[in-house]
Coordinates of C-alpha atoms in Angstrom, one line a residue:
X1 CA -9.2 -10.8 25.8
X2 CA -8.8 -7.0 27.1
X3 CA -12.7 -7.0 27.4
X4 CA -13.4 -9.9 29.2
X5 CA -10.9 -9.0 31.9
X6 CA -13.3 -5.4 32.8
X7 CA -15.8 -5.8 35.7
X8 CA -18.7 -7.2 34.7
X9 CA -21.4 -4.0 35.7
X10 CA -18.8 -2.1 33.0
X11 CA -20.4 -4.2 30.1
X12 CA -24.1 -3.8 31.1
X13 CA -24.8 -1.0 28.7
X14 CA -23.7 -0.7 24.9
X15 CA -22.3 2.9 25.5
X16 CA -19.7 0.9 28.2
X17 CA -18.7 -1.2 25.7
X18 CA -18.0 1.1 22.8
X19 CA -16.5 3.3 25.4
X20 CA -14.1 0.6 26.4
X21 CA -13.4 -0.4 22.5
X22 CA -12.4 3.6 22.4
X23 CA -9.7 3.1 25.1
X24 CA -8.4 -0.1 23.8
X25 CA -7.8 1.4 20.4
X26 CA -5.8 4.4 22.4
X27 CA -3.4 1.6 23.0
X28 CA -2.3 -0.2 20.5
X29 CA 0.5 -2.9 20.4
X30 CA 2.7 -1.9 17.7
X31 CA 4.2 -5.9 17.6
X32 CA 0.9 -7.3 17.1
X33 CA -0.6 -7.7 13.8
X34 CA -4.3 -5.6 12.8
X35 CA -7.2 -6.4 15.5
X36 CA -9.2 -7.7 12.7
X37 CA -6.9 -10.8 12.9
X38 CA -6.9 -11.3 16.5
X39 CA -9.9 -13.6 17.1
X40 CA -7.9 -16.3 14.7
X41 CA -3.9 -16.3 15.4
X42 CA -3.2 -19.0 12.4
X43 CA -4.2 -16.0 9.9
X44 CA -1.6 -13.3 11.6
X45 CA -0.2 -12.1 8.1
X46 CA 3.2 -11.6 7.8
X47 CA 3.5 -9.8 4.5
X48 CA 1.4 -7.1 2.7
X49 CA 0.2 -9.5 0.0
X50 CA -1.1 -12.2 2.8
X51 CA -2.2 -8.4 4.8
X52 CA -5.0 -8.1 1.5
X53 CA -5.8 -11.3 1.0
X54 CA -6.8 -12.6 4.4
X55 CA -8.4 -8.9 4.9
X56 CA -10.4 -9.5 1.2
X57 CA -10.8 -13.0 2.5
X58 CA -12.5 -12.1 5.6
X59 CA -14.8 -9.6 3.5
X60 CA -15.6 -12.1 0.7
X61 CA -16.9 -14.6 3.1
X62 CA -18.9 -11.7 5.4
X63 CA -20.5 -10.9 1.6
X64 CA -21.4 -14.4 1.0
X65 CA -22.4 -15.5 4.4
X66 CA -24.7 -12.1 4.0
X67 CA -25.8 -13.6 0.2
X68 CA -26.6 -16.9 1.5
X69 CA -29.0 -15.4 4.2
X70 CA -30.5 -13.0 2.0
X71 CA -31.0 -15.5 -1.2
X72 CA -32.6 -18.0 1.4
X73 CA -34.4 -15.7 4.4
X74 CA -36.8 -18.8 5.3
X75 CA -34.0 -20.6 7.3
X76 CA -32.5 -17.3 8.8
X77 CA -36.0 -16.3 11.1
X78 CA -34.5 -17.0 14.7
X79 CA -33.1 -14.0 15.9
X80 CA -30.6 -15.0 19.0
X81 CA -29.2 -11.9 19.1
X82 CA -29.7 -9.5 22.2
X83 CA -30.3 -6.7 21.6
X84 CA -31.3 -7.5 18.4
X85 CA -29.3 -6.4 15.7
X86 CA -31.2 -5.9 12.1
X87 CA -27.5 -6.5 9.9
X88 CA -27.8 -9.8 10.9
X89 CA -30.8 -11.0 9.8
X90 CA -32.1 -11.6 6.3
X91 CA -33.4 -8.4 4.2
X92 CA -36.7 -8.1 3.2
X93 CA -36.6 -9.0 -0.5
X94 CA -40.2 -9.5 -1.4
X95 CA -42.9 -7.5 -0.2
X96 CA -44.7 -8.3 2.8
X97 CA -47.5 -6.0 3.0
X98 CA -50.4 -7.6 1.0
X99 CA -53.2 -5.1 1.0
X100 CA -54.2 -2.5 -1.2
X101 CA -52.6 0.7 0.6
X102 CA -50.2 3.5 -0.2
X103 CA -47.9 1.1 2.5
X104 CA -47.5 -1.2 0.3
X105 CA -46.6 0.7 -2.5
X106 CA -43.8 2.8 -0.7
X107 CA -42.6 -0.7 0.3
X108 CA -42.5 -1.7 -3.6
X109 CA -41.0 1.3 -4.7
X110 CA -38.1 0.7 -1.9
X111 CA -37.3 -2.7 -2.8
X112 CA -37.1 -1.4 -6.7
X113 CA -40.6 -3.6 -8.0
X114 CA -41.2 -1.7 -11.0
X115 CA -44.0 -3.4 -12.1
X116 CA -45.7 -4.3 -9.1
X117 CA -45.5 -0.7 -7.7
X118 CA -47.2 0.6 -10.9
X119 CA -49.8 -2.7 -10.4
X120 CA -50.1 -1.1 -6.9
X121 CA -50.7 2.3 -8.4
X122 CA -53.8 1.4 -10.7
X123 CA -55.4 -0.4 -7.8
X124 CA -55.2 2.2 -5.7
X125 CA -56.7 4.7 -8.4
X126 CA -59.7 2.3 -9.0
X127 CA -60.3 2.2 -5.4
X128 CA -60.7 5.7 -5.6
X129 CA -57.9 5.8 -2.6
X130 CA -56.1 9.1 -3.2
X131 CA -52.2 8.9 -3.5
X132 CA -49.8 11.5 -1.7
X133 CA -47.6 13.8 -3.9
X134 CA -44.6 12.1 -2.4
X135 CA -45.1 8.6 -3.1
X136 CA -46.2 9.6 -6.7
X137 CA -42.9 11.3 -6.8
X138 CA -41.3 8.5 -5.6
X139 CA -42.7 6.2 -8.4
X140 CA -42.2 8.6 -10.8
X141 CA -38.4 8.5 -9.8
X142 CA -38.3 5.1 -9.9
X143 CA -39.8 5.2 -13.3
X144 CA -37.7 7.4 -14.5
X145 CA -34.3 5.4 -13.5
X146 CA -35.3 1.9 -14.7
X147 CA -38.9 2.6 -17.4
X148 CA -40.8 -0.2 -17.4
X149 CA -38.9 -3.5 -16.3
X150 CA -37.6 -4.1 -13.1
X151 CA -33.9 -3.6 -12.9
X152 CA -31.3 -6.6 -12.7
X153 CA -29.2 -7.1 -9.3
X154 CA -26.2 -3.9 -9.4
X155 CA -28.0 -2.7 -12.7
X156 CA -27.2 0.7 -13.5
X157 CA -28.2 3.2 -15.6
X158 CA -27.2 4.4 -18.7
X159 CA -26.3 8.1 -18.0
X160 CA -28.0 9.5 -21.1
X161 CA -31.3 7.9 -19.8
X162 CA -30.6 9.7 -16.4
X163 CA -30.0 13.1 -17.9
X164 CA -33.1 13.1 -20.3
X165 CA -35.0 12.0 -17.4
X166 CA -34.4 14.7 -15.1
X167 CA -37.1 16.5 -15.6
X168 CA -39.5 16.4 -13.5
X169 CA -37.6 14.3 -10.3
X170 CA -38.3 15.8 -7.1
X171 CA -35.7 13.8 -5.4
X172 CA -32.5 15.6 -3.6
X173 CA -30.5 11.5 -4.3
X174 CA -31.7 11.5 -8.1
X175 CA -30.0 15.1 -9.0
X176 CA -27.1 14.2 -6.9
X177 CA -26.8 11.1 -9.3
X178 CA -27.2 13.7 -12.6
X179 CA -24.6 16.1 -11.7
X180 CA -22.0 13.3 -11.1
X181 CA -23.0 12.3 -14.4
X182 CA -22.7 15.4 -16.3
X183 CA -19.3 15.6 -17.0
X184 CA -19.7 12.3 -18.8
X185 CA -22.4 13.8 -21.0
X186 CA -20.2 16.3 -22.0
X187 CA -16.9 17.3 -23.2
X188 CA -16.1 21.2 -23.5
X189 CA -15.6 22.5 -20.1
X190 CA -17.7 24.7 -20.2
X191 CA -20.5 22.5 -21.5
X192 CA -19.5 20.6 -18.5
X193 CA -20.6 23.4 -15.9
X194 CA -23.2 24.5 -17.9
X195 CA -24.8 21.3 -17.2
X196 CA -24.0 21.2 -13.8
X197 CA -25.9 24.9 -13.2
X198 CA -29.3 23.8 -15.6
X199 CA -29.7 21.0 -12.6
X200 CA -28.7 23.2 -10.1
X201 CA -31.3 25.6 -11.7
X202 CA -33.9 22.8 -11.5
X203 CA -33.8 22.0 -7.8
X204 CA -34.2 25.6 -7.0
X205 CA -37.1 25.5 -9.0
X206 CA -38.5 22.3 -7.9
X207 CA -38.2 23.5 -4.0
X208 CA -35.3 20.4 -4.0
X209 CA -33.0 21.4 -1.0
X210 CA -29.5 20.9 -1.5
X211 CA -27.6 18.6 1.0
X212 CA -23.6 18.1 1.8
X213 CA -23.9 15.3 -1.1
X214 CA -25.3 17.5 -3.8
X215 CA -22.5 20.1 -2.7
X216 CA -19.6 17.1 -3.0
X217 CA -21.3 16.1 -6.3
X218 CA -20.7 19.6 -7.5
X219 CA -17.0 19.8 -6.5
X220 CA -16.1 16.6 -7.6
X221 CA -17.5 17.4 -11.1
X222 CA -15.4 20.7 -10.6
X223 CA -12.2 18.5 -10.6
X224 CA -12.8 18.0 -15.0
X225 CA -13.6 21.1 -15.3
X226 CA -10.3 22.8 -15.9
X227 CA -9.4 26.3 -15.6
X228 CA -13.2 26.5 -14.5
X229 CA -12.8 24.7 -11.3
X230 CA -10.9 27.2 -8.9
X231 CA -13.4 30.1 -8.7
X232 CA -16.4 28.1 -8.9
X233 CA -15.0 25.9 -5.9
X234 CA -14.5 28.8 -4.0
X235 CA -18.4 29.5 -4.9
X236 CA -19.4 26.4 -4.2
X237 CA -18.0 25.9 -0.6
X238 CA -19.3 29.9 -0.4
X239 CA -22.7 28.6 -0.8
X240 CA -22.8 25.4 1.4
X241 CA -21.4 27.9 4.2
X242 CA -24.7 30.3 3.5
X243 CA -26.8 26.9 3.7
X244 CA -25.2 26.3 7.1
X245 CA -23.8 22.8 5.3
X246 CA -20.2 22.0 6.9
X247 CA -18.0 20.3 4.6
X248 CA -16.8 16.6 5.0
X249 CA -13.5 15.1 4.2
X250 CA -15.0 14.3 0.9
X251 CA -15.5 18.4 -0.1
X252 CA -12.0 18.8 1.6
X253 CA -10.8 15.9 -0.9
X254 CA -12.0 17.6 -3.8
X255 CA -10.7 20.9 -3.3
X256 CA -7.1 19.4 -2.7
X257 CA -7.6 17.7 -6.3
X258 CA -8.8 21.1 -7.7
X259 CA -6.6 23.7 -5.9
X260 CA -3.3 20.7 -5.4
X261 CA -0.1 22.2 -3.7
X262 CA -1.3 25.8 -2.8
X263 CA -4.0 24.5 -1.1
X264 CA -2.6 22.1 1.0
X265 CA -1.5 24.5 3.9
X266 CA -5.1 26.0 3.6
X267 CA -7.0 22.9 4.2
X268 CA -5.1 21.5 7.2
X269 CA -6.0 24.7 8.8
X270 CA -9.7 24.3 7.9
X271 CA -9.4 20.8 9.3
X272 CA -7.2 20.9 12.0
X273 CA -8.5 19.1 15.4
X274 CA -11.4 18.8 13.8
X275 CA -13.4 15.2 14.6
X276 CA -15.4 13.5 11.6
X277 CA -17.7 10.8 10.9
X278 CA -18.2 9.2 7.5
X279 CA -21.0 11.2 5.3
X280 CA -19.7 10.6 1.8
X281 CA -18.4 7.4 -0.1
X282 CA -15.2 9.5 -0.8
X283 CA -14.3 10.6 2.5
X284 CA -11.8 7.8 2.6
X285 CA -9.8 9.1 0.1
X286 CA -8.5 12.4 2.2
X287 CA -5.9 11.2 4.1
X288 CA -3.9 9.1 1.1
X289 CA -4.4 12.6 -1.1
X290 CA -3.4 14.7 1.6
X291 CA -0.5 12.8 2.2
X292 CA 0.4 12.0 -1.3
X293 CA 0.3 16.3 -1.6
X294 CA 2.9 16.2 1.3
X295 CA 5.1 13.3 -0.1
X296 CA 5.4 15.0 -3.8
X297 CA 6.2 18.3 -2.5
X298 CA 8.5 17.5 0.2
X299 CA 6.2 19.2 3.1
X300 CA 7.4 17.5 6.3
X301 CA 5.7 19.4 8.8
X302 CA 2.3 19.2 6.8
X303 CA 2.4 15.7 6.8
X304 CA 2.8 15.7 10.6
X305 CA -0.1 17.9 11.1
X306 CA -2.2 15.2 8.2
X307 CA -1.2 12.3 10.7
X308 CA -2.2 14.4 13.5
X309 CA -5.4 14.6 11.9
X310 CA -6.2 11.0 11.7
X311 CA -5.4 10.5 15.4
X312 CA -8.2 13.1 16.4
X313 CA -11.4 11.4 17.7
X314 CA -12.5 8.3 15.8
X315 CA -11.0 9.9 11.9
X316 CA -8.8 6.9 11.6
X317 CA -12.2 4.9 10.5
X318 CA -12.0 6.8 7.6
X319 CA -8.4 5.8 6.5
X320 CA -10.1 3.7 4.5
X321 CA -9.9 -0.7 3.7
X322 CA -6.6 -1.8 3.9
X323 CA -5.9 -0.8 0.2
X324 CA -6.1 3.1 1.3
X325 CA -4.4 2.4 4.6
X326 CA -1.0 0.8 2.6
X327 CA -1.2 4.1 0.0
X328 CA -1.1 6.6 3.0
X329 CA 1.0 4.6 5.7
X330 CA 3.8 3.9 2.4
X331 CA 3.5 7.6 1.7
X332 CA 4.0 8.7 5.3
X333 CA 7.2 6.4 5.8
X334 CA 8.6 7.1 2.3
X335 CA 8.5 10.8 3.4
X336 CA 9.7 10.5 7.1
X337 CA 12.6 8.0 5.4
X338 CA 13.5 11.1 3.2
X339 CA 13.3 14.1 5.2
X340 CA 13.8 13.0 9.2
X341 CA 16.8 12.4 11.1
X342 CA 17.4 8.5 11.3
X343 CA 16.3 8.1 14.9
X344 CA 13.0 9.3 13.9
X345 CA 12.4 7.0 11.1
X346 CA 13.1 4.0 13.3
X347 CA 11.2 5.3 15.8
X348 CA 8.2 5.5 13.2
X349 CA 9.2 2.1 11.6
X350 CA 8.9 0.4 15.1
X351 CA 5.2 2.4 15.7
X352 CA 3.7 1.7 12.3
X353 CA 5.2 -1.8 11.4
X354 CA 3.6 -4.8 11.1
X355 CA 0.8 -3.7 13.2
X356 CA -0.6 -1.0 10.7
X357 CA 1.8 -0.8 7.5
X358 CA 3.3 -3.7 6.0
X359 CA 6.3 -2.0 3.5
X360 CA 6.4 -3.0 -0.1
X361 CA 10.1 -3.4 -1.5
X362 CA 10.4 0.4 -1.7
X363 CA 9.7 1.0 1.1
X364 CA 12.3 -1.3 2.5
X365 CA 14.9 0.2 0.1
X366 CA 13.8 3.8 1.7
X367 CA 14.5 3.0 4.8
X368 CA 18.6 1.4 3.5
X369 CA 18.8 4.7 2.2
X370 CA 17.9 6.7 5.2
X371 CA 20.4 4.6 7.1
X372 CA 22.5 5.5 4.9
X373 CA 22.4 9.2 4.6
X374 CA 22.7 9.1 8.4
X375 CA 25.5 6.8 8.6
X376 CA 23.4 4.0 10.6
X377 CA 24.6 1.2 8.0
X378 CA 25.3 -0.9 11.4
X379 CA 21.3 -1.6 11.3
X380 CA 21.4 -3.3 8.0
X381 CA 21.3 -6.9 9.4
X382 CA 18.6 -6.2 11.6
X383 CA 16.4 -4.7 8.4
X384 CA 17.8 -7.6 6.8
X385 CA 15.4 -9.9 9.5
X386 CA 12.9 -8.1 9.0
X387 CA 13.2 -8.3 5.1
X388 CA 13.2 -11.9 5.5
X389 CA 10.1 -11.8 7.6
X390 CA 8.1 -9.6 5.2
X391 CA 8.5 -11.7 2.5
X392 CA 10.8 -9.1 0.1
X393 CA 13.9 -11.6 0.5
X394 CA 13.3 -12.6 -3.3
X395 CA 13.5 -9.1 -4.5
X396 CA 16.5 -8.8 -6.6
X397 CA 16.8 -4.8 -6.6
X398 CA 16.3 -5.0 -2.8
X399 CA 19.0 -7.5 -1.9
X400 CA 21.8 -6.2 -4.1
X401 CA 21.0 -2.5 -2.7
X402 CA 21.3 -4.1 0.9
X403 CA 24.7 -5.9 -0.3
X404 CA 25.9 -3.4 -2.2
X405 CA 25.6 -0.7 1.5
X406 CA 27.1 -3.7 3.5
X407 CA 30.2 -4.0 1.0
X408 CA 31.0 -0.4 0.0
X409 CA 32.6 0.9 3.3
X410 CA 34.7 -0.8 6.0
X411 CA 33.4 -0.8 9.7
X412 CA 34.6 -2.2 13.0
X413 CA 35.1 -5.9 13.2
X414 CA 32.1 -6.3 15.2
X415 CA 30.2 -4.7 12.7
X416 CA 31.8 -6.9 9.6
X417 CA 31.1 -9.8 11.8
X418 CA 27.2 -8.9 11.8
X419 CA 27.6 -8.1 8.1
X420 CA 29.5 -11.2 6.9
X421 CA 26.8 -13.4 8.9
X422 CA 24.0 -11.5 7.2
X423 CA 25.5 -11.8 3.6
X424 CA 26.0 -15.8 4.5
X425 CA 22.2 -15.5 5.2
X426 CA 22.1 -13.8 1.8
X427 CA 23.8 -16.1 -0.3
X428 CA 22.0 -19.2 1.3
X429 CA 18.9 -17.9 -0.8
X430 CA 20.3 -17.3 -3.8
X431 CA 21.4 -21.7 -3.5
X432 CA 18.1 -22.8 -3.1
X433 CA 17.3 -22.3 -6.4
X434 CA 14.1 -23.8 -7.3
X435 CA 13.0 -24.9 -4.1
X436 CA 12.3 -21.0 -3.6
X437 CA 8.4 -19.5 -4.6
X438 CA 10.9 -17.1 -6.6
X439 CA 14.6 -17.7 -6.7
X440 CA 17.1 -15.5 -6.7
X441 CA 19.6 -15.2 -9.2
X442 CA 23.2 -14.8 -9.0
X443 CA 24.8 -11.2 -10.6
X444 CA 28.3 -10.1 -10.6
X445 CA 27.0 -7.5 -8.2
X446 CA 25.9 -10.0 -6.3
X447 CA 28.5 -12.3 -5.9
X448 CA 30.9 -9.4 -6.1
X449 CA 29.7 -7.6 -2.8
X450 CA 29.0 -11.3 -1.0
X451 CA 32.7 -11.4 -1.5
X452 CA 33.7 -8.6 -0.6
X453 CA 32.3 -8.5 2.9
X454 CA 33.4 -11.6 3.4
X455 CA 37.1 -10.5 2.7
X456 CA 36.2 -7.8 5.1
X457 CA 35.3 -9.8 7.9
X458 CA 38.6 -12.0 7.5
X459 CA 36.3 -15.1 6.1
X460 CA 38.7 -16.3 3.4
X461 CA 37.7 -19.7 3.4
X462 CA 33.9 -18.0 2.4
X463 CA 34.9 -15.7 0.3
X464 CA 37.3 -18.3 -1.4
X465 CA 34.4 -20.6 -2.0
X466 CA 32.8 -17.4 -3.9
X467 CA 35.5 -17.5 -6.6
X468 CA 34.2 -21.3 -7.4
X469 CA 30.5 -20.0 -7.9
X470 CA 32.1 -17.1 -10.3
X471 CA 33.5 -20.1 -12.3
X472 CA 30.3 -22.0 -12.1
X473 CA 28.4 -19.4 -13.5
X474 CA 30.5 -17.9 -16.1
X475 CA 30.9 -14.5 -14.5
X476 CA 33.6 -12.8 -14.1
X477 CA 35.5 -11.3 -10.9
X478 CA 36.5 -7.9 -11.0
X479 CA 40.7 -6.7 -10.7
X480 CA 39.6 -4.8 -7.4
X481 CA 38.7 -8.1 -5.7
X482 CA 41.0 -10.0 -7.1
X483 CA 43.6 -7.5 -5.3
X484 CA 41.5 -7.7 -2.0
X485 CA 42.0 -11.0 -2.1
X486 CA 45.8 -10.6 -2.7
X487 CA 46.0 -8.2 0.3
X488 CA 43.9 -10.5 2.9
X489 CA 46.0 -14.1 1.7
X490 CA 48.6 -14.7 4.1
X491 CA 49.9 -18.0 2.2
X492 CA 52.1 -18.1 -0.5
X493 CA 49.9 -21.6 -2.0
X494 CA 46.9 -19.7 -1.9
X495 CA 48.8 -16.5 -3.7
X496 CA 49.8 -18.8 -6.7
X497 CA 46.3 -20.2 -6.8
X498 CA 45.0 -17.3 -6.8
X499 CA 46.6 -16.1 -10.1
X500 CA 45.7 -19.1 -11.5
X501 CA 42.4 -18.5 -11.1
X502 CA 43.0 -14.7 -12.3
X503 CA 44.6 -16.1 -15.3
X504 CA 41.4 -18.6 -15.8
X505 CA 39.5 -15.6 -16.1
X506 CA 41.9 -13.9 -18.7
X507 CA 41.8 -10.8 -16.6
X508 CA 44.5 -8.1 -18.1
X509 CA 45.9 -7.8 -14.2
X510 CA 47.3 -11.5 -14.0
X511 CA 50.7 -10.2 -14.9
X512 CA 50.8 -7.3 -12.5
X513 CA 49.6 -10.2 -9.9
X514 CA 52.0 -12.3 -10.6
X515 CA 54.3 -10.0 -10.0
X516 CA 53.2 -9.0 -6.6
X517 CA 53.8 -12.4 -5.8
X518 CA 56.7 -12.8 -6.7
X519 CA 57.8 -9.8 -4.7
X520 CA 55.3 -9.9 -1.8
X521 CA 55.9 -13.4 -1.3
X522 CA 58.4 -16.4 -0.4
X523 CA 57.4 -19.2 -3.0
X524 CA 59.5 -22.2 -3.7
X525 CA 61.1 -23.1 -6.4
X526 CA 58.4 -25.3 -7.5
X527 CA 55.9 -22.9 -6.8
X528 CA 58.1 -20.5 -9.4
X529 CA 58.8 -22.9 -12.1
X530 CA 57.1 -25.7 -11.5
X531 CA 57.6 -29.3 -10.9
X532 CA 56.3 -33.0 -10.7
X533 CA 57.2 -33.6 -14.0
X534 CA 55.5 -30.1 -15.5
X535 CA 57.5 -28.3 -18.0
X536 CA 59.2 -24.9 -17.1
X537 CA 59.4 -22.0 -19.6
X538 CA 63.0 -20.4 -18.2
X539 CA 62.4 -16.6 -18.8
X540 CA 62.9 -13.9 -15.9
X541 CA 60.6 -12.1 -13.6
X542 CA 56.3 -12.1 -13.6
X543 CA 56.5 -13.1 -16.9
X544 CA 57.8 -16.7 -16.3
X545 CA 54.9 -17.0 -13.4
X546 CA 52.7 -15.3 -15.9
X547 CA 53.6 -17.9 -18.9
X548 CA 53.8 -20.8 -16.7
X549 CA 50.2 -20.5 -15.6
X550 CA 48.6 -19.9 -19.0
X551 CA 50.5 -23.4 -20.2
X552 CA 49.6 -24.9 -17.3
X553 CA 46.8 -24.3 -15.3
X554 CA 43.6 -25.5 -17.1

């Protein structure tokens, strides 16, 4: 909608509009839910789980419609697109060049024809047509990988095969491919590297120049090499610098897995301000290492500088799918929740949620406990909502921590009020029973804390109506609220019915209670020894009250 409100002569150009997609992005409404739900409003997720499945949803069906086009190309030939844009139409899976030419066998050797490559081959030879090194390294490579059949759809290689075949390839992609696989081929250490330098050793001798890939291969190999790893890292990224080969957030990666806490501080120099764009598969995994490095050793301002980071130029493309996005954003908040002053976190919490983090459970119980430590417990019912509206209400450990905040300390009435109306909201989910996905159920802890803000808030006729689910389901009410509801009663019927019901339970307080009754209260005589036709036991003090209500009351 932001687009089509620019002036038209903004959108002639591509440039304009990626430059006005830039400064869209710069503002981002923190309410709204991720732009890739925009265009359809029905799917606005309101929980992580329905966050991956509608995102995995919307991938699947891009993959299929792509499959679709690509398993039937003949119905997919009008291109309406313009400019035209190649992702969208069909790839070329058959060959298309017919003729006997060197063309047309690069063109089998891209699209992995085995057979009719090496068909192409021998007709060229018998046409006395000579062949260029490079495409007869090329199908020599491609020989190599998959021998004489053509490979299945997402075949791959055994890695033995690849290793024996090595000799010989002339291709910077293949040897890339080996030294990832070395360390699978081997299981001493040192084997390991050993490995890793005899393929170096053959590119150098094969003229094969290195790229960043080949460099990334060799530090990610690094990471299973044990005490091997840290000096030949260092060699490594000493080497890619002589090459004039800058690092990517994939090296960067690697060399947080190798070096871990002491060279955190390191890196984030190295990277700082820096812009990047994706050159490696494992680029997306920086950020949610880097972070997780901040998180585990408590490194507040390191984390700041990782998020920093991120926000330079375009690097939050490679934050990764929405998987990698939830690791880094949970461990962001879970940090910020344990080391930042209250006001901060909610200021975070406001930024980051729903429109780019959705918080599992822990993260919910994180933030209770960072209200906590900073005495902000007057927010619970407003988490509370947005507990509700992520979908964690039917977390057990979650509710009874939020109960358990709400009922531990006393607050000002306006405060009780707000949380005696979120504990009726509480206990309204724990009686739906089966009609809930998951229902709650009821624990002492539970039921005990319900209680107990309600008694706070001066809602006996609630908290009263507590006591009868106690008895319902066989658990049993502590002395402590038993003697919170003695202090709040104002009525001497509702006193003796209340150590009836404390005798019910067979607590070891009833006579104590009883007593307190008796003293704290003006009962009639009835209500001391009975009547309508009950029988009296005629002893002196509690003890009569005591006696009367174990003969009588059930």
């Amino acid at each position: 909608m932001l687009l089509s409100s620019l002036p038209l002569s903004n959108l002639i150009t591509e440039l304009a509009i990626v430059t006005k997609q830039r400064h869209i992005h710069s503002f981002q409404d923190s309410t709204a839910a991720h732009y890739m739900f925009q265009d359809d409003p029905y799917l606005t997720p309101r929980t992580s789980a329905e966050f991956k499945l509608y995102s995995l949803s919307q991938e699947s069906g891009r993959l299929a419609a792509k499959h679709i086009v690509n398993t039937n190309p003949k119905f997919f030939q009008k291109d309406f697109a313009e400019p035209h844009i190649p992702c969208l139409m069909p790839e070329t899976m058959e060959p298309r060049i017919e003729d006997v030419s060197e063309a047309a066998l690069l063109e089998r050797i891209m699209l992995r024809k085995v057979k009719a490559a090496v068909d192409m081959y021998d007709q060229l030879l018998q046409a006395g047509t000579t062949v260029s090194t490079d495409a007869t390294n090329d199908l020599l490579d491609l020989i190599c990988l998959y021998g004489d059949h053509d490979p299945l759809q997402d075949d791959k290689p055994e890695v033995e095969d690849v290793v024996r075949y090595s000799s010989g390839i002339s291709d910077v992609h293949i040897f890339n491919a080996l030294i990832s696989a070395a360390t699978e081929v081997r299981e001493k250490y040192n084997e390991k590297w050993d490995l890793i330098v005899e393929l170096l050793k053959q590119m150098n001798e094969q003229k094969v120049k290195p790229n960043l890939l080949t460099f990334n291969a060799v530090l990610k190999a690094l990471r299973r090499c044990g005490s091997l790893a840290r000096a030949q890292s260092l060699h490594t990224l000493s080497e890619m610098k002589a090459l004039g080969i800058t690092p990517s957030l994939a090296s960067f990666h690697h060399v947080l897995g190798i070096f871990y806490k002491t060279g955190n501080y390191l890196m984030l120099t190295e990277v700082a301000g820096r812009s990047f764009v994706p050159q490696d598969p494992d680029d997306v995994y920086f950020f949610s290492t880097a972070m997780r490095i901040c998180l585990e050793t408590k490194d507040l301002e390191s984390a700041y500088r990782v998020h920093n980071l991120l926000n330079v130029g375009e690097n939050w493309r490679l934050l990764g799918d929405s998987f990698q996005q939830s690791i880094y954003y949970g461990r962001f908040f879970n940090l910020l929740c344990m080391m930042e002053h209250i006001d901060v976190v909610l200021k975070w919490y406001n930024e980051l949620i729903p429109s780019l983090f959705y918080p599992n459970p822990q993260g919910m119980k994180d933030l209770l406990q960072a209200l906590d430590t900073d005495n902000r417990l007057d927010m619970i019912p407003q988490i509370w909502k947005d507990i509700r509206r992520m979908g964690h209400d039917n977390k057990s450990d979650l509710v009874e921590e939020l109960l358990s905040l709400m009922a531990r300390d006393r607050h000002s009435p306006e405060v009780q009020e707000s949380f005696a109306a979120c504990a009726l909201d509480v206990r309204s989910l724990y009686k739906q029973g089966q009609v809930a996905k998951v229902a709650l159920e009821w624990t002492t802890a539970s039921m005990t804390n319900i209680t107990t803000i309600l008694l706070a808030a001066q809602k006996t006729k609630q908290a009263w109506d507590m006591l009868n689910i106690f008895k319902t389901k066989n658990r049993v009410p502590s002395e402590e609220l038993i003697d919170e509801f003695l202090v709040r009663i104002k009525d001497g019927q509702q006193a003796v019915e209340l150590v009836q019901i404390s005798a019910s339970f067979c607590l070891p307080s009833t006579p104590n209670l009883a007593q307190r009754v008796l003293q704290e209260f003006e009962l009639s005589e009835e209500q001391r020894y009975g009547g309508g036709g009950q029988k009296s036991i005629c002893i002196p003090g509690s003890y009569l009250l005591f006696i009367h209500v174990l003969v009588f009351s059930f």
